[in-house]
Short mmCIF file of C-alpha atoms in Angstrom, two decimals:
data_model
loop_
_atom_site.label_atom_id
_atom_site.label_comp_id
_atom_site.label_asym_id
_atom_site.label_seq_id
_atom_site.Cartn_x
_atom_site.Cartn_y
_atom_site.Cartn_z
CA MET A 1 -18.62 -72.01 17.56
CA GLU A 2 -22.06 -70.96 18.73
CA ILE A 3 -22.46 -67.35 19.77
CA LYS A 4 -24.32 -66.83 23.03
CA ASN A 5 -26.46 -63.74 23.41
CA PRO A 6 -25.33 -61.95 26.59
CA LYS A 7 -28.20 -59.46 26.60
CA SER A 8 -31.31 -60.13 28.64
CA ASN A 9 -34.72 -59.96 27.03
CA LEU A 10 -37.27 -57.25 27.74
CA PRO A 11 -39.89 -59.00 29.92
CA GLY A 12 -39.39 -58.68 33.66
CA THR A 13 -37.79 -55.21 33.54
CA ASN A 14 -39.30 -51.77 33.79
CA THR A 15 -36.60 -49.82 31.96
CA PHE A 16 -34.82 -50.68 28.75
CA ASN A 17 -31.42 -49.75 27.44
CA LEU A 18 -32.15 -49.14 23.77
CA ASN A 19 -29.15 -46.90 23.11
CA PHE A 20 -26.93 -47.45 20.12
CA ASP A 21 -23.97 -49.76 20.71
CA GLN A 22 -21.81 -50.46 17.66
CA GLN A 23 -20.22 -53.49 19.33
CA HIS A 24 -23.60 -55.05 20.04
CA MET A 25 -24.82 -54.30 16.51
CA GLN A 26 -21.82 -56.21 15.17
CA PHE A 27 -22.72 -59.03 17.55
CA LEU A 28 -26.25 -59.11 16.10
CA LEU A 29 -24.87 -59.22 12.58
CA ASN A 30 -22.74 -62.19 13.61
CA LEU A 31 -25.85 -63.91 14.98
CA ILE A 32 -27.62 -63.44 11.65
CA GLU A 33 -24.68 -64.82 9.70
CA GLN A 34 -24.47 -67.80 12.04
CA SER A 35 -28.19 -68.51 11.56
CA GLU A 36 -27.88 -68.19 7.79
CA ALA A 37 -24.93 -70.61 7.77
CA LYS A 38 -27.05 -73.17 9.65
CA SER A 39 -30.09 -72.57 7.40
CA MET A 40 -31.99 -71.24 10.40
CA PRO A 41 -34.39 -68.25 10.33
CA ARG A 42 -32.27 -65.09 10.32
CA PHE A 43 -33.59 -63.77 13.64
CA GLU A 44 -33.90 -67.13 15.39
CA GLN A 45 -31.37 -66.19 18.10
CA PHE A 46 -32.58 -62.62 18.65
CA THR A 47 -34.31 -61.38 21.79
CA ASP A 48 -37.03 -58.71 21.87
CA ARG A 49 -34.43 -56.12 22.77
CA ASP A 50 -32.25 -57.23 19.88
CA MET A 51 -35.14 -56.77 17.46
CA VAL A 52 -35.81 -53.25 18.70
CA LEU A 53 -32.14 -52.30 18.39
CA TRP A 54 -31.93 -53.83 14.92
CA TYR A 55 -35.04 -51.95 13.81
CA LEU A 56 -33.78 -48.64 15.20
CA TYR A 57 -30.13 -48.70 14.27
CA HIS A 58 -29.51 -51.15 11.46
CA SER A 59 -29.17 -49.35 8.15
CA LYS A 60 -30.30 -51.01 4.96
CA GLN A 61 -28.05 -48.61 3.11
CA LEU A 62 -24.40 -49.39 2.32
CA PHE A 63 -23.50 -46.09 4.00
CA SER A 64 -25.26 -45.76 7.36
CA ASN A 65 -25.55 -41.95 7.11
CA ARG A 66 -27.97 -42.40 4.21
CA GLY A 67 -30.68 -44.09 6.24
CA ARG A 68 -33.16 -42.71 8.76
CA SER A 69 -32.05 -39.43 10.35
CA THR A 70 -30.83 -39.34 13.94
CA ARG A 71 -33.79 -37.22 14.97
CA SER A 72 -36.28 -39.65 13.41
CA THR A 73 -34.53 -42.57 15.11
CA LEU A 74 -34.89 -40.86 18.49
CA LYS A 75 -38.61 -40.33 17.85
CA TYR A 76 -39.07 -43.99 16.93
CA LYS A 77 -37.07 -45.04 19.97
CA ALA A 78 -39.21 -42.89 22.29
CA GLU A 79 -42.46 -44.35 20.95
CA ILE A 80 -41.30 -47.95 21.23
CA GLU A 81 -39.93 -47.35 24.74
CA GLN A 82 -43.24 -45.81 25.80
CA PHE A 83 -45.13 -48.79 24.40
CA LEU A 84 -42.91 -51.29 26.25
CA ASN A 85 -42.95 -49.45 29.55
CA TYR A 86 -46.69 -48.81 29.49
CA LEU A 87 -47.48 -52.39 28.51
CA LEU A 88 -45.49 -53.81 31.41
CA LEU A 89 -46.35 -51.19 34.04
CA TYR A 90 -50.09 -50.99 33.26
CA SER A 91 -50.78 -54.47 31.88
CA ASP A 92 -53.79 -55.08 34.16
CA GLU A 93 -55.25 -51.65 33.46
CA ILE A 94 -54.80 -52.08 29.72
CA GLY A 95 -56.12 -55.64 29.75
CA VAL A 96 -53.05 -57.44 28.46
CA ASP A 97 -53.92 -60.91 29.71
CA ILE A 98 -50.65 -62.72 29.03
CA SER A 99 -50.29 -65.48 31.59
CA GLU A 100 -47.22 -67.10 30.07
CA MET A 101 -44.46 -65.73 27.88
CA LYS A 102 -43.75 -67.57 24.65
CA ASP A 103 -40.01 -68.20 24.33
CA ASN A 104 -39.45 -65.54 27.02
CA SER A 105 -40.65 -62.96 24.50
CA LEU A 106 -43.22 -60.23 25.07
CA PHE A 107 -43.61 -59.60 21.34
CA LYS A 108 -44.22 -63.27 20.54
CA SER A 109 -46.83 -63.43 23.30
CA LEU A 110 -48.92 -60.52 22.08
CA GLN A 111 -52.00 -60.83 19.91
CA PRO A 112 -53.88 -58.21 17.86
CA ARG A 113 -56.47 -57.78 20.63
CA HIS A 114 -53.71 -56.61 22.98
CA ILE A 115 -52.67 -54.00 20.43
CA ARG A 116 -56.25 -52.73 20.10
CA ARG A 117 -56.62 -52.50 23.87
CA TYR A 118 -53.33 -50.63 24.21
CA GLN A 119 -54.25 -48.16 21.49
CA GLU A 120 -57.65 -47.42 23.05
CA TRP A 121 -56.13 -47.11 26.55
CA LEU A 122 -53.40 -44.79 25.30
CA ALA A 123 -55.97 -42.46 23.75
CA THR A 124 -58.46 -42.47 26.66
CA ASN A 125 -56.90 -43.51 29.97
CA SER A 126 -53.09 -43.31 29.85
CA PRO A 127 -51.20 -41.16 32.43
CA TYR A 128 -50.79 -38.25 29.98
CA VAL A 129 -54.50 -38.21 29.20
CA LYS A 130 -55.44 -38.41 32.89
CA LYS A 131 -53.13 -35.52 33.70
CA LYS A 132 -54.69 -33.44 30.94
CA ASN A 133 -58.20 -34.31 32.11
CA GLU A 134 -57.35 -33.09 35.62
CA LYS A 135 -56.50 -29.71 34.09
CA GLU A 136 -59.68 -29.85 31.99
CA GLU A 137 -57.60 -30.04 28.83
CA SER A 138 -57.81 -32.48 25.94
CA GLY A 139 -55.36 -35.39 25.76
CA TYR A 140 -53.39 -36.46 22.72
CA SER A 141 -54.29 -34.71 19.50
CA ILE A 142 -55.48 -36.78 16.56
CA ALA A 143 -52.26 -35.93 14.71
CA THR A 144 -50.15 -37.20 17.63
CA LEU A 145 -52.13 -40.44 17.88
CA GLU A 146 -51.75 -40.92 14.13
CA ARG A 147 -47.97 -40.49 14.42
CA LYS A 148 -47.72 -42.91 17.35
CA THR A 149 -49.84 -45.47 15.49
CA THR A 150 -47.78 -45.16 12.31
CA ILE A 151 -44.48 -45.76 14.15
CA LEU A 152 -45.68 -48.79 16.12
CA LYS A 153 -47.54 -50.23 13.16
CA GLY A 154 -44.39 -50.02 11.04
CA PHE A 155 -42.33 -51.68 13.75
CA PHE A 156 -44.66 -54.64 14.22
CA LYS A 157 -45.12 -55.03 10.50
CA GLN A 158 -41.37 -55.50 10.18
CA LEU A 159 -41.31 -58.03 13.03
CA PHE A 160 -43.98 -60.01 11.21
CA GLU A 161 -42.30 -59.78 7.83
CA CYS A 162 -39.01 -60.88 9.42
CA ASN A 163 -40.86 -63.93 10.82
CA TYR A 164 -39.81 -62.99 14.35
CA ILE A 165 -43.48 -63.02 15.37
CA ASN A 166 -46.27 -65.18 13.94
CA GLU A 167 -49.17 -62.85 14.72
CA PRO A 168 -49.77 -59.87 12.37
CA LEU A 169 -49.87 -57.41 15.27
CA HIS A 170 -49.76 -54.43 12.91
CA GLN A 171 -53.24 -55.38 11.75
CA GLY A 172 -54.55 -54.91 15.29
CA PHE A 173 -54.22 -51.13 15.16
CA LYS A 174 -57.35 -49.16 14.46
CA ALA A 175 -57.05 -46.56 11.72
CA VAL A 176 -56.51 -42.96 12.81
CA TYR A 177 -57.62 -40.48 10.17
CA VAL A 178 -56.23 -36.96 10.36
CA THR A 179 -58.37 -34.32 8.72
CA ASN A 180 -57.29 -30.86 7.67
CA ASN A 181 -58.77 -29.37 10.85
CA ASP A 182 -56.90 -31.85 13.07
CA ARG A 183 -53.51 -30.50 12.04
CA PRO A 184 -52.02 -27.50 13.86
CA ASN A 185 -52.24 -24.24 11.95
CA ARG A 186 -48.83 -23.79 10.35
CA ASP A 187 -49.97 -21.63 7.44
CA MET A 188 -48.03 -18.41 7.04
CA GLY A 189 -48.16 -16.07 4.08
CA PRO A 190 -45.76 -13.40 2.86
CA SER A 191 -47.31 -10.52 4.85
CA GLU A 192 -46.86 -12.40 8.15
CA VAL A 193 -43.26 -13.31 7.33
CA VAL A 194 -42.43 -9.72 6.37
CA GLU A 195 -44.01 -8.54 9.62
CA LEU A 196 -41.81 -10.92 11.62
CA LEU A 197 -38.66 -9.94 9.76
CA ARG A 198 -39.43 -6.27 10.41
CA TYR A 199 -40.05 -7.06 14.08
CA PHE A 200 -36.59 -8.59 14.53
CA GLU A 201 -35.01 -5.84 12.44
CA LYS A 202 -36.69 -3.15 14.54
CA ASN A 203 -35.73 -4.89 17.80
CA ASN A 204 -32.10 -5.22 16.68
CA ASN A 205 -32.10 -9.02 16.71
CA PRO A 206 -30.05 -9.98 13.62
CA ILE A 207 -29.61 -13.56 14.83
CA MET A 208 -33.33 -14.35 14.70
CA PHE A 209 -33.72 -12.22 11.59
CA THR A 210 -31.17 -14.40 9.80
CA LEU A 211 -32.59 -17.71 11.02
CA VAL A 212 -36.10 -16.75 9.84
CA HIS A 213 -34.70 -15.24 6.62
CA VAL A 214 -32.82 -18.44 5.77
CA LEU A 215 -35.58 -20.87 6.74
CA VAL A 216 -38.36 -19.12 4.84
CA THR A 217 -36.33 -18.62 1.64
CA THR A 218 -34.93 -22.16 1.52
CA GLY A 219 -37.73 -24.31 2.96
CA MET A 220 -35.17 -26.31 4.92
CA ARG A 221 -36.05 -28.63 7.76
CA ASN A 222 -34.90 -27.72 11.26
CA GLU A 223 -32.37 -30.54 11.30
CA GLU A 224 -31.06 -29.65 7.85
CA LEU A 225 -30.20 -26.13 8.96
CA CYS A 226 -28.57 -27.36 12.16
CA THR A 227 -26.21 -29.73 10.32
CA LEU A 228 -25.00 -27.20 7.74
CA LYS A 229 -21.26 -26.71 7.57
CA ILE A 230 -19.14 -24.14 5.76
CA GLU A 231 -18.44 -26.68 3.02
CA HIS A 232 -22.16 -26.79 2.24
CA ILE A 233 -22.38 -23.15 1.13
CA ARG A 234 -20.82 -22.84 -2.30
CA LYS A 235 -20.36 -20.29 -5.03
CA ASP A 236 -22.41 -20.81 -8.16
CA TYR A 237 -19.88 -20.23 -10.92
CA LEU A 238 -22.50 -20.72 -13.64
CA LYS A 239 -25.20 -18.29 -12.54
CA GLY A 240 -23.35 -16.33 -9.87
CA GLY A 241 -24.16 -16.00 -6.19
CA TYR A 242 -24.26 -18.88 -3.73
CA TYR A 243 -26.21 -22.07 -3.13
CA LEU A 244 -26.48 -24.65 -0.35
CA GLU A 245 -25.86 -28.38 -0.62
CA VAL A 246 -28.40 -29.78 1.85
CA LEU A 247 -28.57 -33.35 3.11
CA GLY A 248 -32.22 -34.31 3.53
CA LYS A 249 -34.18 -37.37 4.59
CA GLY A 250 -33.06 -40.69 3.19
CA GLY A 251 -29.54 -39.36 2.66
CA LYS A 252 -30.64 -37.38 -0.40
CA TRP A 253 -28.84 -34.18 -1.31
CA ARG A 254 -30.51 -31.21 -2.93
CA ARG A 255 -29.16 -27.88 -4.14
CA ILE A 256 -30.86 -24.75 -2.79
CA PRO A 257 -30.03 -21.39 -4.40
CA LEU A 258 -29.59 -18.43 -2.06
CA LYS A 259 -30.84 -14.93 -2.77
CA ASP A 260 -28.16 -12.23 -2.43
CA LYS A 261 -29.82 -10.60 0.57
CA VAL A 262 -30.03 -13.98 2.32
CA VAL A 263 -26.28 -14.47 1.79
CA ALA A 264 -25.75 -11.01 3.27
CA SER A 265 -27.81 -12.05 6.32
CA ILE A 266 -25.70 -15.19 6.75
CA LYS A 267 -22.46 -13.20 6.58
CA ASN A 268 -23.84 -10.68 9.08
CA PHE A 269 -24.87 -13.52 11.41
CA ARG A 270 -21.33 -14.93 11.37
CA GLU A 271 -19.76 -11.52 11.93
CA ILE A 272 -21.97 -10.87 14.98
CA ARG A 273 -21.14 -14.29 16.38
CA GLY A 274 -17.44 -13.52 15.94
CA LEU A 275 -17.01 -16.32 13.40
CA ALA A 276 -14.56 -16.38 10.52
CA PRO A 277 -15.88 -15.20 7.13
CA ILE A 278 -17.26 -17.93 4.89
CA GLU A 279 -14.24 -17.77 2.58
CA ALA A 280 -11.73 -18.15 5.43
CA ALA A 281 -13.52 -20.54 7.82
CA SER A 282 -12.71 -24.21 8.24
CA LYS A 283 -14.77 -26.28 5.81
CA SER A 284 -15.88 -28.65 8.59
CA SER A 285 -17.05 -25.91 10.98
CA PRO A 286 -20.78 -25.15 11.49
CA LEU A 287 -22.34 -22.51 9.28
CA PHE A 288 -24.62 -21.35 12.11
CA THR A 289 -23.63 -21.47 15.78
CA THR A 290 -25.00 -20.63 19.20
CA LYS A 291 -23.35 -18.07 21.47
CA THR A 292 -20.94 -20.77 22.64
CA GLY A 293 -19.72 -21.44 19.10
CA ASN A 294 -21.38 -24.85 18.85
CA ALA A 295 -23.79 -25.94 16.13
CA TYR A 296 -27.48 -25.70 16.98
CA SER A 297 -29.25 -28.94 17.80
CA PRO A 298 -32.80 -29.28 16.43
CA SER A 299 -34.28 -29.36 19.94
CA TYR A 300 -32.31 -26.30 21.05
CA LEU A 301 -33.33 -24.37 17.93
CA ASP A 302 -36.96 -25.20 18.76
CA GLN A 303 -36.39 -23.78 22.26
CA VAL A 304 -34.82 -20.61 20.84
CA PHE A 305 -37.84 -20.04 18.59
CA LYS A 306 -40.24 -20.71 21.44
CA ARG A 307 -38.45 -18.17 23.61
CA GLU A 308 -38.04 -15.49 20.94
CA PHE A 309 -41.62 -15.74 19.69
CA SER A 310 -43.17 -15.77 23.18
CA ASN A 311 -43.53 -11.99 23.00
CA VAL A 312 -44.89 -11.97 19.45
CA GLU A 313 -48.66 -11.84 19.13
CA SER A 314 -49.76 -14.75 16.97
CA GLU A 315 -52.64 -17.20 16.89
CA LYS A 316 -50.26 -20.03 16.00
CA VAL A 317 -47.27 -21.64 17.69
CA ILE A 318 -44.28 -20.51 15.62
CA THR A 319 -41.57 -23.12 15.22
CA PRO A 320 -38.82 -23.48 12.60
CA HIS A 321 -41.12 -25.87 10.72
CA VAL A 322 -43.72 -23.13 10.20
CA PHE A 323 -41.34 -21.39 7.81
CA ARG A 324 -41.06 -24.56 5.74
CA HIS A 325 -44.81 -24.30 5.22
CA ALA A 326 -44.40 -20.60 4.49
CA PHE A 327 -41.87 -21.41 1.76
CA ALA A 328 -44.41 -23.70 0.08
CA ILE A 329 -47.26 -21.21 0.35
CA ILE A 330 -45.24 -18.19 -0.82
CA SER A 331 -43.77 -20.22 -3.71
CA HIS A 332 -47.29 -21.18 -4.80
CA ILE A 333 -48.54 -17.59 -4.54
CA ASN A 334 -45.63 -16.53 -6.76
CA GLY A 335 -46.58 -19.03 -9.46
CA ALA A 336 -44.37 -22.07 -8.74
CA ASP A 337 -46.07 -25.36 -9.63
CA ILE A 338 -46.53 -28.05 -7.01
CA TYR A 339 -43.92 -30.35 -8.56
CA LYS A 340 -41.24 -27.65 -8.27
CA ILE A 341 -42.25 -26.97 -4.68
CA MET A 342 -42.12 -30.69 -3.89
CA LYS A 343 -38.59 -31.03 -5.28
CA SER A 344 -37.45 -27.85 -3.53
CA LEU A 345 -38.68 -29.14 -0.16
CA GLY A 346 -37.15 -32.58 -0.66
CA HIS A 347 -40.51 -34.37 -0.41
CA GLU A 348 -40.82 -37.90 -1.76
CA LYS A 349 -44.54 -37.66 -2.45
CA ILE A 350 -46.52 -34.79 -3.91
CA GLU A 351 -49.34 -35.60 -1.46
CA THR A 352 -47.11 -34.39 1.38
CA THR A 353 -46.54 -31.09 -0.40
CA ILE A 354 -50.27 -30.67 -0.99
CA ILE A 355 -50.86 -31.05 2.77
CA TYR A 356 -48.61 -28.01 3.29
CA MET A 357 -50.84 -25.95 1.02
CA GLU A 358 -54.21 -27.63 1.59
CA LYS A 359 -56.02 -24.64 3.07
CA VAL A 360 -54.61 -22.23 0.51
CA LEU A 361 -55.62 -24.49 -2.37
CA GLU A 362 -59.08 -25.00 -0.87
CA THR A 363 -59.62 -21.24 -0.71
CA GLU A 364 -58.31 -20.67 -4.22
CA GLN A 365 -60.50 -23.40 -5.71
CA ASN A 366 -63.74 -22.07 -4.21
CA ALA A 367 -66.42 -21.52 -6.85
CA ILE A 368 -66.98 -17.93 -5.70
CA HIS A 369 -63.89 -16.92 -7.68
CA GLU A 370 -65.77 -17.77 -10.90
CA TRP A 371 -68.57 -15.31 -10.18
CA ASP A 372 -68.85 -12.20 -12.30
CA SER A 373 -69.72 -9.07 -10.35
CA ASP A 374 -72.18 -8.05 -13.08
CA SER A 375 -74.08 -11.31 -12.67
CA PHE A 376 -74.82 -10.44 -9.03
CA GLY A 377 -76.12 -6.95 -9.50
CA GLY A 378 -72.82 -5.33 -8.57
CA TYR A 379 -72.98 -6.54 -4.95
CA ILE A 380 -69.64 -8.40 -5.12
#
């Protein structure tokens, strides 16, 4: 029996429902199996919308919780939605000259030149850029454009490799190179961290003290901290103390040891929040909670940091992620090699870790450090 696709395609609409639907995902899997049984291309019966949903929500892992994180999926979803909406709402302005749709598919009708035009328009004349120009501010940063390009390029590359589209649209994107100076300043050394910890200690804010204390001594991602449960903090019966079992990107676990004073901060945090002690709490309950007793969400934790640091004088925007950089920098200063830092942060590539410490390494490797004061007449 042939399965009919009840979902409409993307062209002709201005908004798109790209939310996860387990029932529809099962329907798509059935379509693939039907195509395979008939020796048809796997995605022959898919619409554009189906391909987006499959890209966003289908896990290549046997266990779905080991694939892309929820937060990353939402970022990918937002970028693809923006692309679709902009392309349809501003097609004339962008210069997408598609007179007829191939197979009622926007994706199959696009060519690399359309991708180039979209990318240039997004960077120079899109609504966000215009709004910024009116305020005499710059538009998208180079780092943001690089991220947007990477997401869309990866999406269209998969469409091409799946043979859903015949044009290599991913090759239409111009390269966006991010230099060291293009990245926001997230460098923070030990003296700055100590100053912040003292600030929250002095201002009787043990909640923020603990959050900073934990983030900077573990190097955890925002989302990793937010998803911690009681069962993830465990006693180390070999070396004593406690450690955290942290679920990182790609469904990979890593063990993070906790310093005794950090454990004390965590216990104090829970006591102030009126939560049960670690030893008595339900294993499935959050380790850290908001005032309402719910686990932090990554976006809410970002808001908390923005609010709490609004009164702190600093030349940088301080987010939870800044303390991940601080962990790398302070570890390096204390003699940890880059490989250890990479493994501790849960990075896949050492190049990513080096980015965290690029400015510190550049300063350390300056030739001036090889100068002998005697060779310069005592003037250094």
